[in-house]
Short mmCIF file of C-alpha atoms and ligand atoms in Angstrom, two decimals:
data_model
loop_
_atom_site.label_atom_id
_atom_site.label_comp_id
_atom_site.label_asym_id
_atom_site.label_seq_id
_atom_site.Cartn_x
_atom_site.Cartn_y
_atom_site.Cartn_z
CA MET A 1 -95.96 -8.17 46.07
CA THR A 2 -94.04 -9.27 43.27
CA VAL A 3 -90.64 -10.77 42.95
CA THR A 4 -88.96 -11.04 39.66
CA ILE A 5 -86.03 -13.55 39.18
CA VAL A 6 -83.87 -12.57 36.66
CA GLY A 7 -80.77 -14.16 34.81
CA SER A 8 -77.71 -11.79 34.87
CA GLN A 9 -75.99 -13.54 31.95
CA LEU A 10 -76.41 -16.28 29.87
CA GLY A 11 -78.74 -18.55 31.07
CA ASP A 12 -77.82 -21.12 33.55
CA GLU A 13 -76.85 -18.86 36.56
CA GLY A 14 -79.19 -21.30 39.10
CA LYS A 15 -82.26 -19.43 38.81
CA GLY A 16 -84.23 -22.75 39.54
CA ALA A 17 -82.49 -23.07 43.04
CA LEU A 18 -83.50 -19.55 44.70
CA VAL A 19 -87.05 -20.21 42.61
CA ASP A 20 -87.25 -23.06 44.92
CA ARG A 21 -86.09 -20.57 47.47
CA TRP A 22 -88.25 -17.96 47.97
CA GLY A 23 -91.13 -20.03 46.25
CA GLY A 24 -92.60 -21.46 49.58
CA ASP A 25 -92.82 -17.74 50.49
CA ALA A 26 -94.54 -17.10 47.48
CA ASP A 27 -98.40 -18.40 46.44
CA VAL A 28 -98.07 -18.41 42.60
CA VAL A 29 -94.80 -18.70 40.29
CA VAL A 30 -95.56 -17.47 36.84
CA ARG A 31 -93.14 -18.29 33.75
CA TYR A 32 -93.17 -15.03 31.79
CA GLN A 33 -91.12 -16.48 28.55
CA GLY A 34 -89.28 -19.27 26.81
CA GLY A 35 -90.66 -22.58 26.60
CA ASP A 36 -88.56 -25.84 27.21
CA ASN A 37 -85.35 -24.59 25.97
CA ALA A 38 -84.72 -23.92 30.32
CA GLY A 39 -83.74 -26.31 32.22
CA HIS A 40 -84.31 -25.00 35.54
CA THR A 41 -82.71 -27.28 38.53
CA VAL A 42 -83.97 -27.73 42.10
CA VAL A 43 -81.94 -29.93 44.79
CA GLU A 44 -83.97 -30.41 47.68
CA GLY A 45 -82.65 -32.72 50.56
CA GLY A 46 -79.78 -34.34 48.08
CA GLU A 47 -83.03 -35.30 45.65
CA GLU A 48 -82.92 -33.77 42.04
CA TYR A 49 -85.40 -31.87 40.05
CA LYS A 50 -84.70 -30.58 36.35
CA LEU A 51 -87.59 -28.88 35.38
CA SER A 52 -87.87 -27.15 31.53
CA LEU A 53 -91.64 -26.01 31.97
CA VAL A 54 -93.24 -26.74 35.26
CA PRO A 55 -92.76 -23.29 37.24
CA SER A 56 -89.67 -23.83 39.88
CA GLY A 57 -91.90 -23.44 42.66
CA ALA A 58 -93.61 -26.77 42.11
CA VAL A 59 -91.39 -28.75 44.74
CA ARG A 60 -92.68 -26.42 47.23
CA GLY A 61 -95.71 -27.31 46.08
CA THR A 62 -96.59 -23.54 44.90
CA ILE A 63 -99.20 -22.82 42.24
CA GLY A 64 -96.98 -22.59 39.03
CA VAL A 65 -98.12 -20.43 35.68
CA LEU A 66 -97.10 -20.37 32.13
CA GLY A 67 -97.94 -16.64 31.08
CA ASN A 68 -98.96 -15.58 28.12
CA GLY A 69 -95.29 -14.57 26.70
CA CYS A 70 -93.82 -18.28 26.67
CA VAL A 71 -94.20 -20.95 24.23
CA VAL A 72 -95.85 -24.46 25.39
CA ASN A 73 -95.00 -27.68 23.95
CA PRO A 74 -97.97 -29.72 25.66
CA ARG A 75 -96.06 -33.04 24.90
CA THR A 76 -92.96 -31.64 27.16
CA LEU A 77 -95.38 -30.78 29.63
CA PHE A 78 -97.62 -33.50 30.14
CA THR A 79 -94.34 -36.13 30.71
CA GLU A 80 -93.22 -33.41 32.73
CA ILE A 81 -95.98 -32.71 35.44
CA ASP A 82 -96.40 -36.99 35.27
CA GLY A 83 -93.34 -37.79 35.63
CA LEU A 84 -93.19 -35.37 38.88
CA ARG A 85 -96.73 -37.43 39.91
CA ASP A 86 -95.11 -40.37 39.99
CA ARG A 87 -92.08 -38.84 42.23
CA GLY A 88 -94.66 -38.04 44.77
CA LEU A 89 -95.14 -34.48 43.92
CA ASP A 90 -98.39 -32.74 42.68
CA PRO A 91 -98.15 -30.19 40.26
CA ASP A 92 -100.37 -27.52 39.68
CA VAL A 93 -99.85 -25.71 36.56
CA ARG A 94 -102.36 -23.28 35.10
CA ILE A 95 -101.25 -21.88 31.15
CA ALA A 96 -102.18 -18.86 29.86
CA ARG A 97 -104.48 -19.15 26.93
CA ARG A 98 -102.75 -16.20 25.05
CA ALA A 99 -99.63 -18.52 25.04
CA HIS A 100 -98.48 -19.66 21.96
CA VAL A 101 -97.82 -23.32 21.60
CA ILE A 102 -95.22 -25.34 20.04
CA PHE A 103 -96.18 -27.42 17.07
CA PRO A 104 -93.85 -30.84 15.83
CA TYR A 105 -93.34 -28.30 12.58
CA HIS A 106 -91.53 -26.08 15.06
CA ARG A 107 -89.30 -28.20 16.15
CA VAL A 108 -88.50 -29.79 12.57
CA LEU A 109 -87.74 -26.03 11.25
CA ASP A 110 -85.82 -25.43 14.11
CA GLY A 111 -83.60 -28.45 13.02
CA ILE A 112 -83.11 -28.02 9.53
CA GLU A 113 -82.38 -24.35 9.94
CA GLU A 114 -79.32 -24.81 12.23
CA GLU A 115 -78.32 -27.98 9.96
CA GLY A 116 -78.29 -25.49 7.58
CA LYS A 117 -76.52 -22.32 9.14
CA SER A 118 -73.82 -25.05 9.96
CA ASP A 119 -73.37 -26.15 6.16
CA ASP A 120 -72.43 -23.00 5.19
CA ASP A 121 -69.92 -22.46 7.67
CA SER A 122 -70.81 -18.68 7.61
CA GLY A 123 -70.53 -18.55 11.26
CA VAL A 124 -74.38 -17.58 11.85
CA GLU A 125 -75.27 -21.27 13.60
CA VAL A 126 -77.06 -20.44 17.05
CA GLY A 127 -76.70 -23.61 18.60
CA THR A 128 -80.05 -23.33 19.63
CA THR A 129 -81.63 -26.16 22.06
CA GLY A 130 -83.50 -27.54 19.02
CA ARG A 131 -86.79 -27.49 21.07
CA GLY A 132 -88.67 -24.92 17.96
CA ILE A 133 -88.60 -21.66 20.23
CA GLY A 134 -87.57 -19.68 17.26
CA PRO A 135 -89.50 -20.90 15.04
CA THR A 136 -92.93 -20.79 17.08
CA TYR A 137 -92.22 -17.12 18.19
CA GLU A 138 -91.43 -16.23 14.93
CA ASP A 139 -95.18 -17.51 13.71
CA LYS A 140 -96.60 -15.61 16.85
CA ALA A 141 -94.87 -12.43 15.51
CA GLY A 142 -96.06 -13.42 11.88
CA ARG A 143 -99.75 -13.72 12.63
CA ARG A 144 -99.68 -17.25 12.34
CA GLY A 145 -99.13 -18.60 15.66
CA ILE A 146 -101.77 -21.22 17.22
CA ARG A 147 -102.25 -20.45 20.97
CA VAL A 148 -103.36 -22.44 24.01
CA GLY A 149 -107.25 -21.03 23.95
CA ASP A 150 -107.55 -21.86 20.30
CA LEU A 151 -107.03 -25.58 20.98
CA LEU A 152 -110.16 -25.64 23.23
CA ASP A 153 -112.30 -25.31 20.17
CA PRO A 154 -112.10 -28.32 17.61
CA ASP A 155 -113.24 -26.28 14.63
CA VAL A 156 -110.76 -23.37 15.50
CA LEU A 157 -107.85 -25.15 15.20
CA ARG A 158 -108.77 -26.98 12.40
CA GLU A 159 -108.82 -23.76 10.45
CA ARG A 160 -105.84 -22.61 11.86
CA LEU A 161 -103.80 -25.64 10.74
CA GLU A 162 -105.28 -25.35 7.53
CA TYR A 163 -103.93 -22.29 7.13
CA VAL A 164 -100.66 -22.52 8.54
CA VAL A 165 -99.56 -25.92 7.39
CA PRO A 166 -99.05 -25.66 3.86
CA HIS A 167 -97.08 -22.71 4.46
CA LYS A 168 -94.86 -24.42 7.45
CA ARG A 169 -94.58 -27.13 4.36
CA ARG A 170 -93.98 -24.81 1.86
CA VAL A 171 -90.95 -23.26 3.59
CA ALA A 172 -89.45 -26.80 4.46
CA GLU A 173 -89.77 -27.72 1.32
CA ALA A 174 -88.70 -24.75 -0.81
CA VAL A 175 -86.44 -23.15 1.73
CA TYR A 176 -84.90 -26.28 3.14
CA GLY A 177 -84.94 -29.13 0.48
CA LEU A 178 -86.81 -30.90 2.85
CA ASP A 179 -88.77 -33.88 1.22
CA VAL A 180 -91.62 -33.83 3.94
CA ALA A 181 -93.79 -37.12 2.38
CA GLU A 182 -90.60 -38.85 2.34
CA SER A 183 -88.75 -37.50 5.28
CA ASP A 184 -89.44 -39.27 9.44
CA HIS A 185 -91.22 -35.42 9.75
CA ALA A 186 -94.33 -36.50 7.61
CA ASP A 187 -97.04 -36.02 10.56
CA ALA A 188 -95.06 -33.01 11.67
CA PHE A 189 -96.50 -31.44 8.36
CA ASP A 190 -100.13 -33.27 8.02
CA VAL A 191 -102.92 -31.34 9.40
CA GLU A 192 -105.00 -34.93 10.16
CA ALA A 193 -102.51 -36.43 12.45
CA LEU A 194 -102.03 -32.89 14.52
CA TYR A 195 -105.61 -32.10 13.92
CA GLU A 196 -106.12 -35.39 16.20
CA GLU A 197 -102.94 -35.10 18.71
CA PHE A 198 -103.63 -31.81 19.65
CA VAL A 199 -107.77 -31.74 20.12
CA GLU A 200 -106.84 -34.32 22.72
CA VAL A 201 -104.38 -32.02 24.05
CA GLY A 202 -106.98 -29.34 24.29
CA GLU A 203 -109.53 -32.14 25.90
CA ARG A 204 -106.70 -32.46 28.61
CA LEU A 205 -106.02 -29.37 29.48
CA ALA A 206 -110.03 -28.51 29.60
CA ASP A 207 -110.53 -31.64 31.43
CA ASP A 208 -107.93 -30.68 34.24
CA GLU A 209 -109.23 -26.91 33.85
CA MET A 210 -105.59 -26.21 33.28
CA THR A 211 -106.15 -22.75 30.98
CA ILE A 212 -106.48 -19.17 32.88
CA ASN A 213 -106.74 -15.89 30.98
CA CYS A 214 -103.23 -14.84 33.00
CA SER A 215 -103.68 -11.05 33.31
CA ASP A 216 -107.29 -11.41 34.98
CA PHE A 217 -105.91 -14.67 37.26
CA LEU A 218 -102.57 -12.76 38.66
CA TYR A 219 -104.75 -9.88 39.02
CA ARG A 220 -107.21 -11.06 40.91
CA ARG A 221 -104.41 -13.71 43.04
CA ARG A 222 -102.53 -10.42 43.87
CA THR A 223 -105.34 -7.91 44.92
CA ALA A 224 -106.66 -11.02 46.95
CA GLY A 225 -103.10 -10.49 48.68
CA ASP A 226 -101.35 -13.20 47.27
CA ARG A 227 -97.47 -13.00 46.47
CA ILE A 228 -95.88 -13.61 42.83
CA LEU A 229 -92.79 -15.04 41.79
CA PHE A 230 -91.88 -14.34 38.47
CA GLU A 231 -89.39 -17.03 37.32
CA GLY A 232 -87.26 -15.65 34.51
CA ALA A 233 -85.69 -18.32 32.18
CA GLN A 234 -82.51 -17.77 29.72
CA GLY A 235 -80.81 -14.38 30.78
CA THR A 236 -79.81 -10.84 29.67
CA SER A 237 -77.25 -11.66 27.04
CA ILE A 238 -79.25 -13.91 25.42
CA ASP A 239 -82.28 -11.58 25.81
CA ILE A 240 -83.78 -11.07 22.17
CA ASP A 241 -83.55 -6.74 22.32
CA HIS A 242 -81.14 -7.07 25.09
CA GLY A 243 -78.02 -9.75 24.04
CA ASN A 244 -75.62 -10.62 21.69
CA TYR A 245 -77.58 -10.40 19.15
CA PRO A 246 -77.78 -13.05 16.54
CA PHE A 247 -76.60 -16.00 19.53
CA VAL A 248 -79.82 -15.30 21.37
CA THR A 249 -83.17 -16.96 22.01
CA SER A 250 -86.28 -15.59 20.94
CA SER A 251 -87.67 -13.82 23.83
CA ASN A 252 -87.50 -11.17 26.35
CA PRO A 253 -86.04 -12.72 29.69
CA THR A 254 -85.49 -9.19 31.43
CA ALA A 255 -87.75 -7.90 33.74
CA GLY A 256 -89.66 -5.99 31.44
CA GLY A 257 -90.67 -9.25 30.10
CA ALA A 258 -92.25 -10.51 33.63
CA ALA A 259 -94.77 -7.46 32.80
CA VAL A 260 -95.74 -8.37 29.36
CA GLY A 261 -95.43 -11.67 29.61
CA SER A 262 -97.92 -12.30 32.42
CA GLY A 263 -100.22 -9.08 31.74
CA THR A 264 -99.08 -7.88 34.92
CA GLY A 265 -98.81 -3.55 34.90
CA VAL A 266 -95.23 -2.58 34.75
CA THR A 267 -95.97 -0.32 37.75
CA THR A 268 -97.00 -3.61 39.69
CA VAL A 269 -93.69 -5.56 38.77
CA GLY A 270 -91.52 -2.21 39.05
CA ALA A 271 -92.78 -1.70 42.88
CA GLY A 272 -91.74 -5.30 43.51
CA GLU A 273 -88.02 -6.34 43.79
CA VAL A 274 -86.23 -7.61 40.81
CA VAL A 275 -83.42 -10.48 41.69
CA GLY A 276 -80.68 -10.48 39.35
CA ILE A 277 -79.10 -14.43 39.66
CA VAL A 278 -75.29 -14.02 38.77
CA LYS A 279 -73.03 -17.33 38.92
CA ALA A 280 -69.40 -16.40 39.73
CA TYR A 281 -68.23 -17.42 36.32
CA LEU A 282 -69.53 -17.40 33.07
CA SER A 283 -70.92 -20.39 31.15
CA ARG A 284 -72.42 -20.62 28.18
CA VAL A 285 -74.22 -23.26 25.79
CA GLY A 286 -74.35 -22.33 22.06
CA ALA A 287 -72.55 -19.65 19.93
CA GLY A 288 -71.52 -16.93 19.93
CA PRO A 289 -68.32 -14.55 21.28
CA LEU A 290 -67.46 -14.71 25.36
CA PRO A 291 -64.63 -12.23 25.91
CA THR A 292 -63.61 -13.65 29.13
CA GLU A 293 -63.55 -17.43 28.04
CA LEU A 294 -61.01 -19.92 29.40
CA ASP A 295 -60.04 -21.36 25.60
CA GLY A 296 -56.57 -20.04 25.24
CA ASP A 297 -53.74 -22.04 25.92
CA ASP A 298 -53.45 -25.70 27.85
CA ASP A 299 -53.54 -23.70 31.24
CA GLU A 300 -56.57 -21.62 30.39
CA ALA A 301 -58.04 -25.00 28.79
CA ALA A 302 -57.25 -27.09 32.08
CA LEU A 303 -59.01 -24.60 34.59
CA ALA A 304 -62.57 -24.20 32.06
CA ASP A 305 -61.88 -28.16 32.90
CA GLU A 306 -61.75 -27.81 36.33
CA ILE A 307 -64.52 -25.59 36.86
CA ARG A 308 -66.58 -27.74 34.41
CA GLU A 309 -66.22 -30.49 36.15
CA LYS A 310 -66.52 -29.18 40.09
CA GLY A 311 -69.89 -26.94 38.68
CA GLY A 312 -71.29 -29.57 36.36
CA GLU A 313 -71.14 -27.61 33.27
CA PHE A 314 -73.16 -29.86 31.43
CA GLY A 315 -76.46 -28.48 29.80
CA THR A 316 -79.71 -29.45 31.35
CA VAL A 317 -81.67 -29.95 28.05
CA THR A 318 -79.41 -31.10 25.53
CA GLY A 319 -75.89 -32.33 27.69
CA ARG A 320 -73.57 -30.36 25.90
CA PRO A 321 -70.25 -29.30 27.64
CA ARG A 322 -70.79 -25.51 28.67
CA ARG A 323 -68.36 -23.07 27.40
CA ILE A 324 -66.55 -21.62 30.54
CA GLY A 325 -64.94 -17.78 31.41
CA TRP A 326 -64.06 -15.53 34.43
CA LEU A 327 -66.64 -13.14 35.47
CA ASP A 328 -67.37 -10.05 33.33
CA LEU A 329 -68.55 -7.21 35.21
CA PRO A 330 -69.32 -5.25 31.54
CA MET A 331 -71.95 -7.84 31.40
CA LEU A 332 -73.34 -7.91 34.93
CA ARG A 333 -73.96 -3.71 34.58
CA HIS A 334 -75.19 -4.24 31.61
CA ALA A 335 -78.15 -6.74 32.92
CA SER A 336 -78.45 -4.65 35.91
CA ARG A 337 -79.47 -1.60 33.80
CA VAL A 338 -81.61 -3.43 31.52
CA SER A 339 -83.68 -5.17 34.69
CA GLY A 340 -83.03 -2.64 37.44
CA PHE A 341 -81.89 -5.23 40.05
CA THR A 342 -82.61 -4.35 43.35
CA GLY A 343 -80.83 -7.21 44.66
CA ILE A 344 -78.58 -10.05 43.39
CA ALA A 345 -77.80 -13.77 44.27
CA ILE A 346 -74.84 -15.21 43.54
CA ASN A 347 -73.92 -18.71 42.71
CA HIS A 348 -71.52 -21.54 42.95
CA VAL A 349 -69.19 -19.68 45.19
CA ASP A 350 -67.95 -22.77 46.08
CA VAL A 351 -66.97 -23.73 42.48
CA LEU A 352 -64.49 -21.04 42.72
CA ALA A 353 -62.97 -22.95 45.83
CA ASP A 354 -59.12 -24.07 46.00
CA LEU A 355 -58.38 -22.83 41.88
CA PRO A 356 -54.89 -22.04 41.28
CA GLU A 357 -56.06 -18.32 40.02
CA LEU A 358 -59.09 -16.31 40.16
CA GLN A 359 -59.48 -13.48 37.96
CA VAL A 360 -62.45 -11.03 37.04
CA CYS A 361 -62.80 -8.89 34.05
CA VAL A 362 -63.98 -4.93 35.62
CA GLU A 363 -63.92 -3.60 31.98
CA TYR A 364 -63.21 -3.64 28.41
CA GLU A 365 -60.48 -2.39 26.18
CA LEU A 366 -61.78 -2.01 22.45
CA ASP A 367 -59.87 0.17 19.89
CA GLY A 368 -58.08 2.07 22.52
CA GLU A 369 -60.81 2.95 24.89
CA ARG A 370 -61.96 1.62 27.73
CA LEU A 371 -65.66 0.42 28.50
CA ASP A 372 -67.66 -0.21 31.17
CA THR A 373 -70.84 -2.20 29.70
CA VAL A 374 -71.39 -4.33 26.62
CA PRO A 375 -71.45 -2.47 22.80
CA THR A 376 -73.94 -3.19 21.20
CA THR A 377 -72.31 -4.96 18.29
CA THR A 378 -71.65 -8.53 18.97
CA GLN A 379 -68.85 -7.82 16.09
CA ARG A 380 -67.95 -5.15 18.66
CA TRP A 381 -68.02 -7.17 21.41
CA ALA A 382 -65.99 -9.88 19.64
CA ARG A 383 -63.35 -7.91 19.40
CA CYS A 384 -63.74 -6.73 23.99
CA GLU A 385 -60.33 -7.30 25.32
CA PRO A 386 -60.98 -8.32 28.90
CA VAL A 387 -59.35 -5.97 31.65
CA TYR A 388 -58.91 -8.34 34.49
CA ARG A 389 -58.68 -7.61 38.21
CA GLU A 390 -57.13 -10.73 39.85
CA PHE A 391 -58.71 -11.90 43.29
CA ASP A 392 -57.47 -14.04 46.02
CA THR A 393 -58.81 -17.53 46.12
CA TRP A 394 -60.74 -19.56 49.25
CA SER A 395 -60.64 -22.27 50.64
CA MET A 396 -63.44 -24.97 50.13
CA GLY A 397 -65.14 -26.12 53.61
CA ASP A 398 -68.18 -27.62 54.39
CA TRP A 399 -70.33 -24.60 54.09
CA THR A 400 -73.79 -26.81 54.27
CA GLU A 401 -76.03 -24.11 56.26
CA THR A 402 -73.58 -21.72 56.25
CA GLU A 403 -73.69 -17.82 57.88
CA TYR A 404 -72.75 -15.46 55.58
CA ASP A 405 -70.46 -14.04 58.19
CA THR A 406 -67.97 -17.34 58.66
CA LEU A 407 -67.87 -17.80 55.20
CA PRO A 408 -63.91 -16.67 54.27
CA GLU A 409 -63.29 -12.91 53.84
CA SER A 410 -61.66 -13.67 50.56
CA ALA A 411 -65.26 -15.10 49.18
CA ARG A 412 -67.17 -12.77 50.91
CA SER A 413 -64.79 -9.47 49.62
CA TYR A 414 -65.27 -11.10 45.87
CA VAL A 415 -69.29 -11.50 46.91
CA GLU A 416 -69.46 -7.70 47.99
CA PHE A 417 -66.99 -6.13 44.69
CA VAL A 418 -69.60 -7.72 42.63
CA ALA A 419 -72.89 -6.46 44.08
CA GLU A 420 -70.99 -3.07 44.93
CA GLU A 421 -70.07 -3.15 41.07
CA VAL A 422 -73.85 -3.76 39.86
CA ASP A 423 -75.38 -1.01 42.76
CA ALA A 424 -77.47 -3.72 44.66
CA ALA A 425 -77.75 -5.48 47.61
CA VAL A 426 -76.90 -8.89 47.83
CA TYR A 427 -79.75 -11.22 49.40
CA ALA A 428 -78.37 -14.97 48.83
CA VAL A 429 -74.89 -16.73 48.44
CA GLY A 430 -75.46 -20.00 46.62
CA VAL A 431 -72.08 -22.59 47.87
CA GLY A 432 -73.20 -25.67 46.72
CA PRO A 433 -76.98 -27.24 44.64
CA ASP A 434 -78.81 -27.97 47.43
CA ARG A 435 -81.38 -26.24 49.28
CA GLU A 436 -79.47 -25.96 52.55
CA GLU A 437 -76.75 -24.66 50.40
CA THR A 438 -77.99 -21.11 49.58
CA ILE A 439 -76.83 -19.11 52.50
CA GLU A 440 -79.97 -16.11 52.80
CA LEU A 441 -78.75 -12.77 53.40
CA ALA A 442 -82.55 -10.89 52.95
CA ASN A 443 -85.41 -12.72 51.60
CA PRO A 444 -86.90 -10.29 48.83
CA PHE A 445 -90.79 -10.86 50.62
CA GLU A 446 -89.80 -9.82 54.26
CA ASP A 447 -86.78 -7.33 53.66
CA ALA A 448 -87.89 -5.79 51.47
CA ALA A 449 -88.05 -1.81 51.54
CA ASP A 450 -91.50 -0.84 51.06
P1 GDP B 501 -80.75 -22.60 35.88
O1 GDP B 501 -81.32 -22.95 34.30
O2 GDP B 501 -80.71 -21.00 36.37
O3 GDP B 501 -81.89 -22.84 36.96
O4 GDP B 501 -79.78 -23.09 36.21
P2 GDP B 501 -79.09 -24.52 35.68
O5 GDP B 501 -80.21 -25.38 36.70
O6 GDP B 501 -78.98 -25.14 33.96
O7 GDP B 501 -77.86 -24.78 36.10
C1 GDP B 501 -77.25 -24.76 37.12
C2 GDP B 501 -76.82 -25.46 37.66
O8 GDP B 501 -75.93 -25.48 38.92
C3 GDP B 501 -77.51 -26.95 38.47
O9 GDP B 501 -76.79 -27.90 38.38
C4 GDP B 501 -77.77 -26.28 40.30
O10 GDP B 501 -78.26 -27.24 40.58
C5 GDP B 501 -76.48 -26.35 40.31
N1 GDP B 501 -76.50 -24.97 41.38
C6 GDP B 501 -77.33 -23.67 41.76
N2 GDP B 501 -76.62 -23.18 42.64
C7 GDP B 501 -75.12 -23.93 42.92
C8 GDP B 501 -74.17 -23.02 43.86
O11 GDP B 501 -74.06 -21.99 44.05
N3 GDP B 501 -73.06 -23.98 43.45
C9 GDP B 501 -72.87 -25.56 42.67
N4 GDP B 501 -71.83 -25.99 42.74
N5 GDP B 501 -74.44 -25.61 41.98
C10 GDP B 501 -75.70 -24.67 41.72
P1 IMO B 502 -82.17 -21.58 31.08
O1 IMO B 502 -83.78 -20.90 31.47
C1 IMO B 502 -78.92 -21.48 28.49
C2 IMO B 502 -79.43 -20.90 24.48
C3 IMO B 502 -78.92 -21.57 23.57
C4 IMO B 502 -78.50 -20.98 22.58
C5 IMO B 502 -79.39 -19.94 22.36
C6 IMO B 502 -81.36 -20.00 21.11
O2 IMO B 502 -81.92 -22.80 31.69
O3 IMO B 502 -81.22 -20.43 31.77
P2 IMO B 502 -83.01 -21.41 21.59
O4 IMO B 502 -83.48 -23.29 21.59
O5 IMO B 502 -83.45 -20.80 22.78
O6 IMO B 502 -83.47 -21.05 20.47
O7 IMO B 502 -81.26 -21.56 21.58
O8 IMO B 502 -80.28 -19.67 23.55
N1 IMO B 502 -80.03 -21.19 25.76
C7 IMO B 502 -79.74 -21.49 26.77
N2 IMO B 502 -78.56 -21.51 27.51
N3 IMO B 502 -79.72 -21.71 29.16
C8 IMO B 502 -80.87 -21.79 28.89
O9 IMO B 502 -81.93 -21.40 29.73
C9 IMO B 502 -80.88 -21.46 27.80
N4 IMO B 502 -82.12 -21.52 26.92
C10 IMO B 502 -81.68 -21.22 25.34
O10 IMO B 502 -78.16 -22.52 23.65
O11 IMO B 502 -77.63 -20.67 22.26
MG1 MG B 503 -80.56 -24.46 33.16
#
C-alpha cells in the first residue's frame, strides 16, 4: 500500500517530521517533485537533521528514491549523503534516470532573473530559494533538459551540453545582459568544464548503483508487498497549478504529483492514504499575498514575532525569517479538495500555547460575497478579507510522550474543528519538533480502512 504526505499550505508544515514518524513503517520513501529547494527537518532524540534532497526516511534507514518528477542537483545530493554518513547514517538513495539534472547555469539564471524582477519594482519577484528549480523545470518542459540517465553516457552528455549550453549562454547575455566570460559564472556556461564535472557525477552514480527505472522499481517493490511512502515537498498553495501563481514553485506538490512524479498509477496512489500536513498557523517564505498575515499594527507585529521565535520560523534552506499568519481554512479546504485528503496531521500546536489571542480564518469576504475556498486569481485572493473566529488558547505543559486525551481541551477543540472543516480524520498532532513529540492517533499504514 501507499501513503502520500502532502503539504497543505505554503511549505514547511513539518512534513519531514511525519515522514520520519511513519518512515519506519515503510520500505521505501519516495520524493516525487521539487529539488533542493526543500528543507525537511527530522529531530530524533534531540539530534536534528535538515534534509534537502535525501528523503526523510533516511534517519530510519529506509530506502529513499528521488522520482522522475524531481530535479536533482548532484552537488547538493552528494554533499548531503556524505554529511549524513559522517553523522553515522547510511543513506541508501536511488535516483530515477528520468529525473532532470540541475546544472550550475540553472542556478545562475534563477539568480539573475529574480534580480531583474526586483530591480524594475514591478512586484513580480517570487523570492525563490535560488536553487535553479524554475529554470530546470523550464528546460524540462522546453525539451532541452538533461536527465540523470544522460549522465551515464558521456557521448549523450556531450551532445546534450553542446546543444543546450550555447542557448543558455545567449539567454544570460542577450536577455539579462550578463557578460558571461567576464563574470564569476564563466564555468557555469562552459561545455568542457560542465562535461568534465558531470561525467564524474555519472561515474559515481553508476559505481554506487544509484540510478533506477523509478516506475519499474516501485512496481516491483510494491507487488512484492513493500509499503511505499510518498514524501511531498513544498505545499498546495505554492503548487504550480493549484497555488497562487506566479508566487509558486515549478512543480506539483499535490497528491496527483505522486503518481506522475514516480510513475505509479493514480489508482495505486488513490487506493492508499493521502495525509495533508497542516501547520496550526501559517508561515510563508518568499513573496505573494497572505490574507491572514500578521503584519498590521504593532500588536500584530509583536504576535508574529512571538510565533516566529517560538516556532523557529526561519527558512531551513535560506535562513530567511518566515512571514506569519493565522490559520486559513479556505486555503485548507482547497488543499483537501485538490489532493483528496484521507487524513491530516496538525503540527506546531505547542507554538500557539499561551498566546494573548488565537484566531482562525473561516471564510473570506470579497466584494460583498462570502467565499469558503481560495479564488483562482492571485489578484482576487490578495483582496480577500478574512472572516475570523476566535478560539480559546491553552497552556503549554510538558507534552513529551503525551496522549491525545491529556492535551488541554481547548487545544483538542481547535484540532477537531479544523479536521471537521476539511472533512478528514486526525492522524497526528505535533506538539514539538522531536519524534517523541508527535502524538499519533492513527498510523496510516496500520489503521487505514481498506
Ligand atoms: P517541512 O519542510 O514541511 O519538512 O518543514 P520544515 O522542516 O522546513 O519546518 C518545520 C520546522 O518545525 C522544523 O524546524 C521542525 O523541526 C519543526 N516542527 C515540526 N513539527 C513541529 C511541532 O509540532 N512543533 C514545533 N514546535 N516544531 C515542529
Ligand atoms: P519545503 O519542502 C517553503 C518557495 C520559495 C518561493 C517559491 C519558489 O521545505 O516545504 P523555488 O526556489 O521553488 O523556485 O521558489 O517557493 N518555496 C518554499 N517555501 N517551503 C519549501 O519547501 C519551499 N520550496 C520553495 O520561498 O517563494
Ligand atoms: Mg521546509
